[in-house]
Tab-separated table of C-alpha atoms in Angstrom:
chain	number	residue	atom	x	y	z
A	260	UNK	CA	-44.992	10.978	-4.351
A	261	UNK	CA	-43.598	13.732	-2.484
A	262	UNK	CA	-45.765	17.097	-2.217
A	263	UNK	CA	-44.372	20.456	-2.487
A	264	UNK	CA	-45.515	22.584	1.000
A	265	UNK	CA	-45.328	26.321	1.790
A	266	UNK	CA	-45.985	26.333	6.293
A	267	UNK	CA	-46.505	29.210	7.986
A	268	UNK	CA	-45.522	31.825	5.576
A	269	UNK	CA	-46.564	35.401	6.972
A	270	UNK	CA	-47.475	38.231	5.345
A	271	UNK	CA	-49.026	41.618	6.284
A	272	UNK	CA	-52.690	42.670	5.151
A	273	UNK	CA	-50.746	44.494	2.561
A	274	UNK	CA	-49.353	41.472	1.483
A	275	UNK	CA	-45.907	42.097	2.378
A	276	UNK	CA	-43.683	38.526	3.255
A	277	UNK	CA	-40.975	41.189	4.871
A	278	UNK	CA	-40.042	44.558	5.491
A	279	UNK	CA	-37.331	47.011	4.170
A	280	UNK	CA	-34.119	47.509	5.478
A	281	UNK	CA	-33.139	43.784	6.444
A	282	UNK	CA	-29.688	43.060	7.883
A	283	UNK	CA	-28.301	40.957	10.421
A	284	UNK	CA	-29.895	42.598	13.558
A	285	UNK	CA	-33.397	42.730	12.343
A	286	UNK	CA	-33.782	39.864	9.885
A	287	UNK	CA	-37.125	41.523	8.190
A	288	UNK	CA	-36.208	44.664	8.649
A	289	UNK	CA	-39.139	47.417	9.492
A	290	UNK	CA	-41.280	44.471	9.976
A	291	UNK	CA	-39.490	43.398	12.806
A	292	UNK	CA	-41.144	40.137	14.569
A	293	UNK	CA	-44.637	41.634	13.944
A	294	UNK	CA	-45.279	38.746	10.976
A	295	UNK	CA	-44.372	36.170	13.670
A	296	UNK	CA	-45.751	37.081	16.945
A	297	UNK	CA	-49.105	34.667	16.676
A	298	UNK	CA	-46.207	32.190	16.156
A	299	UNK	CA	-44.823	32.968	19.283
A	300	UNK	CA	-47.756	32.227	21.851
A	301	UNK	CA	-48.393	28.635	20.144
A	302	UNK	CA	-47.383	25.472	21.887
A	303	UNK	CA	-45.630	24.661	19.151
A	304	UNK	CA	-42.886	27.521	19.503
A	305	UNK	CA	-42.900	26.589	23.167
A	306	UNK	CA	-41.827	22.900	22.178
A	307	UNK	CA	-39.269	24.212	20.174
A	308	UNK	CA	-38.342	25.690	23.307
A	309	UNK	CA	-36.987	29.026	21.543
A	310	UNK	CA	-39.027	31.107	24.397
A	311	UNK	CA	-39.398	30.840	27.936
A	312	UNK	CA	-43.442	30.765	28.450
A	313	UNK	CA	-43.007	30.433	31.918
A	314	UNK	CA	-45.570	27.823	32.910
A	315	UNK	CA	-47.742	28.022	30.249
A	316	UNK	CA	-47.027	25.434	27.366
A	317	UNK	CA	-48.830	28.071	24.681
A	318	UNK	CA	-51.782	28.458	22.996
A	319	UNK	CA	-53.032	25.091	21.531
A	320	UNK	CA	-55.829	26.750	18.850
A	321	UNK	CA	-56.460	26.948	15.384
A	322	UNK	CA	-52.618	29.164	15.166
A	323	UNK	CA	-50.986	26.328	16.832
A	324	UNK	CA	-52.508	23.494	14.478
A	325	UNK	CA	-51.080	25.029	11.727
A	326	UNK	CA	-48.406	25.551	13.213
A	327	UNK	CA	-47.639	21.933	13.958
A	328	UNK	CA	-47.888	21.272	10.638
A	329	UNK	CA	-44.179	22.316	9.606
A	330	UNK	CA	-42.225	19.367	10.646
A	331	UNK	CA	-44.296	16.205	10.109
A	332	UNK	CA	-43.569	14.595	6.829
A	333	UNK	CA	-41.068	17.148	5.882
A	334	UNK	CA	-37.512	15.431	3.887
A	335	UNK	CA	-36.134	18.082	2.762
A	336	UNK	CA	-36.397	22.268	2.655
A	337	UNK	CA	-35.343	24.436	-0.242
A	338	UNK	CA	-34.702	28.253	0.735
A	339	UNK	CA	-33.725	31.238	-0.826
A	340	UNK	CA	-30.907	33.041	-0.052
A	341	UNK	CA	-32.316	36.086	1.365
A	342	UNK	CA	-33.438	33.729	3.943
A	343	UNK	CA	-30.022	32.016	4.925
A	344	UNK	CA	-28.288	35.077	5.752
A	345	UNK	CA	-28.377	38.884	6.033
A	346	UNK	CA	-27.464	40.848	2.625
A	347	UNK	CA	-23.909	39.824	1.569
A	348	UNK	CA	-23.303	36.482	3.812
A	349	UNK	CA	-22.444	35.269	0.545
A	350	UNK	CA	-18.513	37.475	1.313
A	351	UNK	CA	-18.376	35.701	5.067
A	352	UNK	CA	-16.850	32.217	4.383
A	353	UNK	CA	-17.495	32.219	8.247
A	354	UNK	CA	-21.500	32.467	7.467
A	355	UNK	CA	-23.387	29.336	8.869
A	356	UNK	CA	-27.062	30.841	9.163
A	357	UNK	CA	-29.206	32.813	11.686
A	358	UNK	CA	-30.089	29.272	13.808
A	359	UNK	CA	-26.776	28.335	15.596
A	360	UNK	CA	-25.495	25.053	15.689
A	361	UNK	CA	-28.308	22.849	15.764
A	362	UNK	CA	-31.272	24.818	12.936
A	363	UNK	CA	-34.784	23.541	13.084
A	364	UNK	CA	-35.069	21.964	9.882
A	365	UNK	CA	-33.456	19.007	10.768
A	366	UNK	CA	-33.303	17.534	7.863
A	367	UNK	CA	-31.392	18.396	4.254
A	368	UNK	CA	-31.740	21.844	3.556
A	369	UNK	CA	-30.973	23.454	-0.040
A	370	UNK	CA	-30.342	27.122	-0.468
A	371	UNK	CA	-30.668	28.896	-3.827
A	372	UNK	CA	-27.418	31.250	-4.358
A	373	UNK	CA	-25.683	32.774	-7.377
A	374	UNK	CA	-22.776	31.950	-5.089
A	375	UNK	CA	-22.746	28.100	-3.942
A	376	UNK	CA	-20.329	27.376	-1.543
A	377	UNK	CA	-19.540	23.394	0.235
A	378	UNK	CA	-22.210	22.106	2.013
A	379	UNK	CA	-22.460	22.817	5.763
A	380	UNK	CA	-23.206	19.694	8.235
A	381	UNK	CA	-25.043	20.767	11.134
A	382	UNK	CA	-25.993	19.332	14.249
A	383	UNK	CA	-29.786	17.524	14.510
A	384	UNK	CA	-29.554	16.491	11.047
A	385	UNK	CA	-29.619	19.717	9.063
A	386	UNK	CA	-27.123	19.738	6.102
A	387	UNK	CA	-27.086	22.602	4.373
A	388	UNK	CA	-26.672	22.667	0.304
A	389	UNK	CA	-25.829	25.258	-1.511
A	390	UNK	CA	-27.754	25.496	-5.354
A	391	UNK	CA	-26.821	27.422	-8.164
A	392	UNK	CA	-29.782	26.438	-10.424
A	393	UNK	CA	-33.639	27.142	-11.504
A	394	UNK	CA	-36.764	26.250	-8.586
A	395	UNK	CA	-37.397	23.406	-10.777
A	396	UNK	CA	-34.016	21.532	-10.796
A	397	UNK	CA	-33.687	22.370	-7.355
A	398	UNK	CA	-36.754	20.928	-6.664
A	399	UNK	CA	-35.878	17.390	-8.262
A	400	UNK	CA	-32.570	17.606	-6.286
A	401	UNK	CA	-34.806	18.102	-2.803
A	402	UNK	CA	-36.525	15.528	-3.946
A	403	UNK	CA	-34.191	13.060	-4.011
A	404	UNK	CA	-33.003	14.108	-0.439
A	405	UNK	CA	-36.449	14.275	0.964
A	406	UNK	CA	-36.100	10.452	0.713
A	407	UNK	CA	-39.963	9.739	-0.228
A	408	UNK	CA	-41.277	12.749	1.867
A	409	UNK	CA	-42.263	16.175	1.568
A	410	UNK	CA	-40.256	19.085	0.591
A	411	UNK	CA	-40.935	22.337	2.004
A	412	UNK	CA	-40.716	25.776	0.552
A	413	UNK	CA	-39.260	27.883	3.136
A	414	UNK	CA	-39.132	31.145	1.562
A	415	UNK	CA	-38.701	34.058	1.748
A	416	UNK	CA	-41.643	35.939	-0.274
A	417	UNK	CA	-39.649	36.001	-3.763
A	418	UNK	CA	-38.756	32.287	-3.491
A	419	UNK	CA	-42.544	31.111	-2.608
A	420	UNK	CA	-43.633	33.008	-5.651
A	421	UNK	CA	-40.971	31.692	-7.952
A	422	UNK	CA	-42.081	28.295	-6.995
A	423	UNK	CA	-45.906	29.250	-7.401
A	424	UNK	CA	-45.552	31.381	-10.561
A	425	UNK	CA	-43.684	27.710	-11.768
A	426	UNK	CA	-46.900	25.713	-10.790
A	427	UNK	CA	-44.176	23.642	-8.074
A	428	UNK	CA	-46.022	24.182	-4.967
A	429	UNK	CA	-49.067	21.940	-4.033
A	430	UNK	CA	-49.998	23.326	-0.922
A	431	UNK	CA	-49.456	27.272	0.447
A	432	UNK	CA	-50.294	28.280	4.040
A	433	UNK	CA	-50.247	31.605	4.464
A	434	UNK	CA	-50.919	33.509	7.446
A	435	UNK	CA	-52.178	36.990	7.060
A	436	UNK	CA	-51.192	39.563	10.035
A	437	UNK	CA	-53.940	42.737	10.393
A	438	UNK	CA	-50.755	45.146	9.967
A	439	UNK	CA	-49.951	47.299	7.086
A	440	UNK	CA	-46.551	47.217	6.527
A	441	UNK	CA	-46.464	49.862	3.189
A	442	UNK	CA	-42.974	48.496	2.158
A	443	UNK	CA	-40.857	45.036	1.178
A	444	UNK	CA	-41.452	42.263	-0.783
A	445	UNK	CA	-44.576	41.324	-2.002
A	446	UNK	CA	-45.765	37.732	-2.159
A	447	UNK	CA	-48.709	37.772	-4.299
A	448	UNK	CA	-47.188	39.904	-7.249
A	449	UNK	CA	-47.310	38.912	-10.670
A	450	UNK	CA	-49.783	35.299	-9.898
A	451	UNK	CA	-53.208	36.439	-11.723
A	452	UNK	CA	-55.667	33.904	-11.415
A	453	UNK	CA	-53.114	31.105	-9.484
A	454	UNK	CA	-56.313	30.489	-7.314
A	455	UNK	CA	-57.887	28.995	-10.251
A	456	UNK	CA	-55.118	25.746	-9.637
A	457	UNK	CA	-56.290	25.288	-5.876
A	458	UNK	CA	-58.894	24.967	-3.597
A	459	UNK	CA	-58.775	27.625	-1.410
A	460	UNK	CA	-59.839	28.144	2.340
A	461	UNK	CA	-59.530	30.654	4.738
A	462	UNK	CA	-60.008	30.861	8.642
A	463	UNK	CA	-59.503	33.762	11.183
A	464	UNK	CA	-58.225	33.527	14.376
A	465	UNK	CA	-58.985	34.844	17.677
A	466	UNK	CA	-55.765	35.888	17.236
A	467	UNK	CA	-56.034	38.617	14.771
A	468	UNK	CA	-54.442	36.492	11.931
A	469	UNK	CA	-56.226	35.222	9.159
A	470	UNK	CA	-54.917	31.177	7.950
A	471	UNK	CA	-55.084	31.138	4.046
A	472	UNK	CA	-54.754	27.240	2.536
A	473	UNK	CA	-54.146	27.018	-1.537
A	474	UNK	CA	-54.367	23.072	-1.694
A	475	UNK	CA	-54.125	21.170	-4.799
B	200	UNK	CA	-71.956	63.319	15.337
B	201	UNK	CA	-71.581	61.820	12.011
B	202	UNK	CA	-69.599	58.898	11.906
B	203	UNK	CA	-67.408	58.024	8.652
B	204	UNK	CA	-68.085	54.518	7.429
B	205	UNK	CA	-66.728	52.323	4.194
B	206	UNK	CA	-68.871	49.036	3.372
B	207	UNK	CA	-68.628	46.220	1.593
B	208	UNK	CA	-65.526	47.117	0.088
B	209	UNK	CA	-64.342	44.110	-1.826
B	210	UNK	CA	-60.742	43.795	-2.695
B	211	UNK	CA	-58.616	40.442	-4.209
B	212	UNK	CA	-56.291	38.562	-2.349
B	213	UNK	CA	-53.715	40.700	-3.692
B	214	UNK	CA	-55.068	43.749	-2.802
B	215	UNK	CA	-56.843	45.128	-5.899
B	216	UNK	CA	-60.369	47.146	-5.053
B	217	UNK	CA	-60.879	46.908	-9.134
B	218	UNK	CA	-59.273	45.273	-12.373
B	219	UNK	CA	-57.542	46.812	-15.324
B	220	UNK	CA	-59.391	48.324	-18.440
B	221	UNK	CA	-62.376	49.794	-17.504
B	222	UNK	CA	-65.134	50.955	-19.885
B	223	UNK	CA	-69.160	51.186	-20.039
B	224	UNK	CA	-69.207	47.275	-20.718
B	225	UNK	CA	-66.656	46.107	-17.931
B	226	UNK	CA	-67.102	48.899	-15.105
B	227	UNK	CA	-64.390	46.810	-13.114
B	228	UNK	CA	-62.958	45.560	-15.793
B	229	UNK	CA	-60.667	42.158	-16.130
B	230	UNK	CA	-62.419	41.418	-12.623
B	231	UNK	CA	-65.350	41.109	-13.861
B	232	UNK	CA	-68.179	40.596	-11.089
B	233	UNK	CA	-65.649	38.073	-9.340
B	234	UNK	CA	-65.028	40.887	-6.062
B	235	UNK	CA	-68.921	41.559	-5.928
B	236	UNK	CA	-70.155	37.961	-6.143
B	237	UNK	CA	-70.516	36.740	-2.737
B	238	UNK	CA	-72.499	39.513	-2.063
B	239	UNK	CA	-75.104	38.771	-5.076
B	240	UNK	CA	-75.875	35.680	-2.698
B	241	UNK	CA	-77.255	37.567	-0.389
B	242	UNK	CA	-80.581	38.198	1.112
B	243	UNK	CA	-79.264	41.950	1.107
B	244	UNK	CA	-79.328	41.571	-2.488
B	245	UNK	CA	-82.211	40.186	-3.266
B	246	UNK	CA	-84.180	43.001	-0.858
B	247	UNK	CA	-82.894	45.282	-3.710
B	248	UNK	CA	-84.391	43.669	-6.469
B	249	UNK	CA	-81.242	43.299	-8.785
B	250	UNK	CA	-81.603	39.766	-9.196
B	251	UNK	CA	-84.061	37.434	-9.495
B	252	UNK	CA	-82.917	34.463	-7.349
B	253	UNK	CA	-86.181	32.491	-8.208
B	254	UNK	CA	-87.585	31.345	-4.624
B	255	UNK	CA	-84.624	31.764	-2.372
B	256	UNK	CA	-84.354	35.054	-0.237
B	257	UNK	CA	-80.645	34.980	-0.319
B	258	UNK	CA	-78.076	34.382	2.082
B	259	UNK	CA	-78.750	35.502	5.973
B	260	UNK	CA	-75.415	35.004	7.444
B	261	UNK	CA	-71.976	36.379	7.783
B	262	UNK	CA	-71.978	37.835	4.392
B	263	UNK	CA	-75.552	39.429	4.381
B	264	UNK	CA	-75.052	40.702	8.430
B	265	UNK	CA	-72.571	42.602	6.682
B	266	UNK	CA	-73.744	43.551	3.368
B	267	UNK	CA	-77.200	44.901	5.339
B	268	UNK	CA	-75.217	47.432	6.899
B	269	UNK	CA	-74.783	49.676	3.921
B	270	UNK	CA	-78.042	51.852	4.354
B	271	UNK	CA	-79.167	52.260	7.714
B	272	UNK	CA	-78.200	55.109	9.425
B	273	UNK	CA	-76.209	56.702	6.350
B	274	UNK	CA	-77.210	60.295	5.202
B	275	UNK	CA	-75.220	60.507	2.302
B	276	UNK	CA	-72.172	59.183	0.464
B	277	UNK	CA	-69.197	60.507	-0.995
B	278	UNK	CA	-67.821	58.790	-4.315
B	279	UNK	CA	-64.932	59.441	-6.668
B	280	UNK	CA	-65.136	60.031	-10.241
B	281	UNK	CA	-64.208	56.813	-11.344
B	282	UNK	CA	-67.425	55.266	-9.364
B	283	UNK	CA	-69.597	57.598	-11.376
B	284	UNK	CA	-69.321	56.353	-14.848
B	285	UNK	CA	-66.223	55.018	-17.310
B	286	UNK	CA	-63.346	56.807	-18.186
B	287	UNK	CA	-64.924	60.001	-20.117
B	288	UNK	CA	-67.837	60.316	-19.018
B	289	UNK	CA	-67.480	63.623	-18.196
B	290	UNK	CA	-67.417	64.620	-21.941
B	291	UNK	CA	-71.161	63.195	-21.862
B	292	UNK	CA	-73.384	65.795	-20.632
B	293	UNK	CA	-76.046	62.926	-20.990
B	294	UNK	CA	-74.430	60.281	-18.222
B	295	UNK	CA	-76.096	59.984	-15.479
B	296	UNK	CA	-74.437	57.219	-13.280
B	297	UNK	CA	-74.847	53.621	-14.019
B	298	UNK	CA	-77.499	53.163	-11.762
B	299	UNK	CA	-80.640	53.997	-13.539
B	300	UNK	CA	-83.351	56.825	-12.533
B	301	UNK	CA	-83.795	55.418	-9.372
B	302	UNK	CA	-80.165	54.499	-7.796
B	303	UNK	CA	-79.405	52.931	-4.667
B	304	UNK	CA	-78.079	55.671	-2.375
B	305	UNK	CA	-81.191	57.667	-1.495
B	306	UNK	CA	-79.652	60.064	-0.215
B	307	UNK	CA	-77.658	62.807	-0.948
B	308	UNK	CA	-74.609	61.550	-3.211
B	309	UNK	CA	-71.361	63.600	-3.695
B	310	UNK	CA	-69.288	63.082	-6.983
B	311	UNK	CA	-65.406	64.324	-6.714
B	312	UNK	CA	-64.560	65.278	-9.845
B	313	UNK	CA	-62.445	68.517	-11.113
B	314	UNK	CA	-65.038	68.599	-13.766
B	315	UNK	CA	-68.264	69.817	-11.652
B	316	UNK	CA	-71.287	69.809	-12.998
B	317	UNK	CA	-75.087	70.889	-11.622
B	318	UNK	CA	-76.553	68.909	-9.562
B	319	UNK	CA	-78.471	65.501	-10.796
B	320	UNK	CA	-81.566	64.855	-9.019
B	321	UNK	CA	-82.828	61.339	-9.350
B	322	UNK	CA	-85.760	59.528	-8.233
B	323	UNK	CA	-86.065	57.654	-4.614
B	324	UNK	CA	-83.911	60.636	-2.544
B	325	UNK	CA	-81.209	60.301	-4.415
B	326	UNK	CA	-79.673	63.762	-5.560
B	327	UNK	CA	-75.820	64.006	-7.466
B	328	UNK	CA	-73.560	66.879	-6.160
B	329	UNK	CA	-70.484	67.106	-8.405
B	330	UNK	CA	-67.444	68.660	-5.500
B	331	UNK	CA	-63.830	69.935	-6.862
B	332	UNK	CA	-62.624	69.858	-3.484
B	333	UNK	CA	-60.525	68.158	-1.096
B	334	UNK	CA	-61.586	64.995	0.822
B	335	UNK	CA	-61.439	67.060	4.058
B	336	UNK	CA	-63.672	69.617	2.436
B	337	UNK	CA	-66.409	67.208	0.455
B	338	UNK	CA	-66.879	65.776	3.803
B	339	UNK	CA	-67.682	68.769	5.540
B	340	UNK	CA	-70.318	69.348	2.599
B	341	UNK	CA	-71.493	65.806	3.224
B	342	UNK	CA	-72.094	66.168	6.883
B	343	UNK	CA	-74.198	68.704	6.911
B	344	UNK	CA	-75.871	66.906	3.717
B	345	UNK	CA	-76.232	63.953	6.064
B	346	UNK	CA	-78.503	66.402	8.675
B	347	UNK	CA	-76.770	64.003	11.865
B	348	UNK	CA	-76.572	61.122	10.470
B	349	UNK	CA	-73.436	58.924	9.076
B	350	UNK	CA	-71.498	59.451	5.542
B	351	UNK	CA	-70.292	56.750	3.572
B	352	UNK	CA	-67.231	56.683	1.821
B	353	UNK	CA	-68.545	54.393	-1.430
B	354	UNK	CA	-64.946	54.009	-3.528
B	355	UNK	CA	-62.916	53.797	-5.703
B	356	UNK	CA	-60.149	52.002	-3.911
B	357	UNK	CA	-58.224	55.208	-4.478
B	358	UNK	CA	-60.882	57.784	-2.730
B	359	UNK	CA	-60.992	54.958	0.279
B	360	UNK	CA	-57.173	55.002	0.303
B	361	UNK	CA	-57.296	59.107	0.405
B	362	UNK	CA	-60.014	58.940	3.200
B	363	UNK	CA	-57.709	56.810	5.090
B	364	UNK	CA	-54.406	58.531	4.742
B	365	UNK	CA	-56.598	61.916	5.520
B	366	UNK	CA	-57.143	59.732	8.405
B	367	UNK	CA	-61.173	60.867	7.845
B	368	UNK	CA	-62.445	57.283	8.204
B	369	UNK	CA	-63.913	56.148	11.567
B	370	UNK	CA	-64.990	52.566	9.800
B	371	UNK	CA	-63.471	50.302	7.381
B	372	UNK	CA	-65.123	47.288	6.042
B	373	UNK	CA	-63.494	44.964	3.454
B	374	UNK	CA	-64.359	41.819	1.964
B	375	UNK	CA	-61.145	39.804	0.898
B	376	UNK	CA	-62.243	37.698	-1.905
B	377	UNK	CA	-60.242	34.860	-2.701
B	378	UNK	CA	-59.003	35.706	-6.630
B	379	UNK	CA	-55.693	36.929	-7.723
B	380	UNK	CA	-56.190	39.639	-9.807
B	381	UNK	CA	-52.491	40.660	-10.464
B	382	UNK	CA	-53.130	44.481	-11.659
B	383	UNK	CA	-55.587	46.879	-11.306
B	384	UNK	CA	-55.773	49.499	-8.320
B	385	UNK	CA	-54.822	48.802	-5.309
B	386	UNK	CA	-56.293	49.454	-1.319
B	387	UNK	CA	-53.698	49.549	0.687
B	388	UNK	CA	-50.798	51.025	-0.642
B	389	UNK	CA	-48.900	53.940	1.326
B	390	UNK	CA	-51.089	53.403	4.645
B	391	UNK	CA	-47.752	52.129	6.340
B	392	UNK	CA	-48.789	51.578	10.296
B	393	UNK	CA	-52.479	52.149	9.659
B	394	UNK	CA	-53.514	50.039	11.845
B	395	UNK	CA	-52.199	51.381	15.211
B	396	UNK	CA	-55.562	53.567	14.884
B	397	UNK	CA	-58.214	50.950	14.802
B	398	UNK	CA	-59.086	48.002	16.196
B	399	UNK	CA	-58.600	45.253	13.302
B	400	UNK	CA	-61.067	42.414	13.401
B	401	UNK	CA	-60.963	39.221	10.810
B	402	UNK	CA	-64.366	37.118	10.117
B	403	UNK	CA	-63.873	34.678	7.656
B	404	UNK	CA	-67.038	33.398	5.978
B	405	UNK	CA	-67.681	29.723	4.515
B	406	UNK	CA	-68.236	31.312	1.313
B	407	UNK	CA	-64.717	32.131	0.810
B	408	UNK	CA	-64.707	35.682	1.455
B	409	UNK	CA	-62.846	37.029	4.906
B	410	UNK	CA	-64.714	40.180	6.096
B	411	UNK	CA	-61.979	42.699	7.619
B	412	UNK	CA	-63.418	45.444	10.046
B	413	UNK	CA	-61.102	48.536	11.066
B	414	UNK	CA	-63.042	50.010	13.966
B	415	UNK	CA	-62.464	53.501	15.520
């Protein structure tokens, strides 16, 4: 049966999934890439080769273990669409996300709009979907394109806590970064007593960052 | 010179230092003793006498390393109102803290409140000064009441969060327990870019808890 996955979903010690003012320069606004710097120094960015390390191949700690866990096992991705696009992509028929040709899902990919469009075939075996409907019926339809494996959650904040305040997700990592970012959206609003569902655990890093696991 | 120090702050996952609705029964109301459990396990604890744990000592790790370092070296504290007794008590000329005749501060204690009363001296060192004042100004008071040693800021989440915007606190300890409390008052709000004056250091413990040290 497939499980329902949240991977490396940051938030700030203030519990903030991204900043204010996003648009298509800075993609979470204030926050800038302070969420996603530990990210950054793992061998796992490296092998996605979006950064040039120089020789080194990245850090290959407790960060990049998690971190390693986004792909494997993964069918299908359902996002929201404050994550496919800047505010108002929905008026640029041109829109085809932030990743260029080839995105790193690489596999279907559904995105929740008030505003569906045709899907979009990318290369490296991302299609993307466009869903007018509730987390739920989105979720069955991700299931059936996950093909027998995992879907993934790939937020941003107000989509991973739709799908949590629905009881969808069986597994959350969330990495906490030691900065206080005073303003955005809020992941943990509006769950009391969620951790009651899950096991949780929580490791710190050398890195600053703290790993946070809700398993079920 | 006196050094400012918080400790053993407990907060939820989402951020709350204490719950909604609290009276004489529930002093942190709907949370209950779920923030202040991990440290009931504690060899720290037990030294105080406030339970009996039977034959055990308590806890000597990560959890009571920390917890220990409320006293030592601390000349007096400063707490808000809302640490002194429920809503109302200052219509109760009889209230005289929750702790008992003998409570565990020991030192001189200062009570912000815009209702001042005289002063409440207990047994064991501890004496009750009741300050109208400003947090800059009851911490002058408390530093000379401290005679060279260190004050401690001992809560409400909303006196910490003045301390820190006042930017009067040298050290900041907080335990992040795993619950989702979902409302009550928060720690960290409006302390955008914080940070940037301490060093930030994560410890998570295997009994759930992650301690979180901000270090001037």
């Amino acid at each position: 049966m497939s499980r329902v996955r949240v991977h490396n979903f940051s938030i700030s010690l203030d519990g903030f999934g991204t900043g204010e003012g996003l648009t298509v320069e800075v993609p979470f606004g204030h926050a800038g890439h302070r969420l996603h710097q530990w990210m950054f120094a793992t061998r796992f960015w490296h092998d996605h080769g979006v950064v040039d390390m120089g020789d080194s191949v990245g850090s290959e700690g407790v960060d990049n273990a998690f971190a390693e866990r986004f792909g494997p096992g993964i069918g299908a991705e359902i996002m929201g669409a404050g994550k496919f696009g800047p505010p108002g992509w929905q008026d640029d028929p041109d829109w085809r996300g932030w990743w260029g040709e080839n995105p790193p899902f690489h596999t279907p990919t559904y995105v929740l709009t008030h505003r569906p469009r045709p899907p979009l075939e990318m290369e490296g075996g991302t299609t993307f979907h466009f869903l007018d409907t509730s987390p739920a019926e989105a979720l069955a339809v991700a299931v059936e394109g996950a093909a027998g494996q995992d879907v993934r959650i790939g937020g941003g904040p107000t989509v991973v806590r739709e799908f949590l305040a629905a009881g969808l997700i069986d597994h959350l990592h969330v990495v906490q970064v030691p900065i206080l970012l005073g303003r955005g959206v809020r992941l943990w609003d509006g769950l009391e007593g969620l951790e009651a569902q899950y096991v949780v655990e929580t490791a710190s890093s050398p890195s600053g960052v703290t790993h946070i696991t809700l398993t079920r």
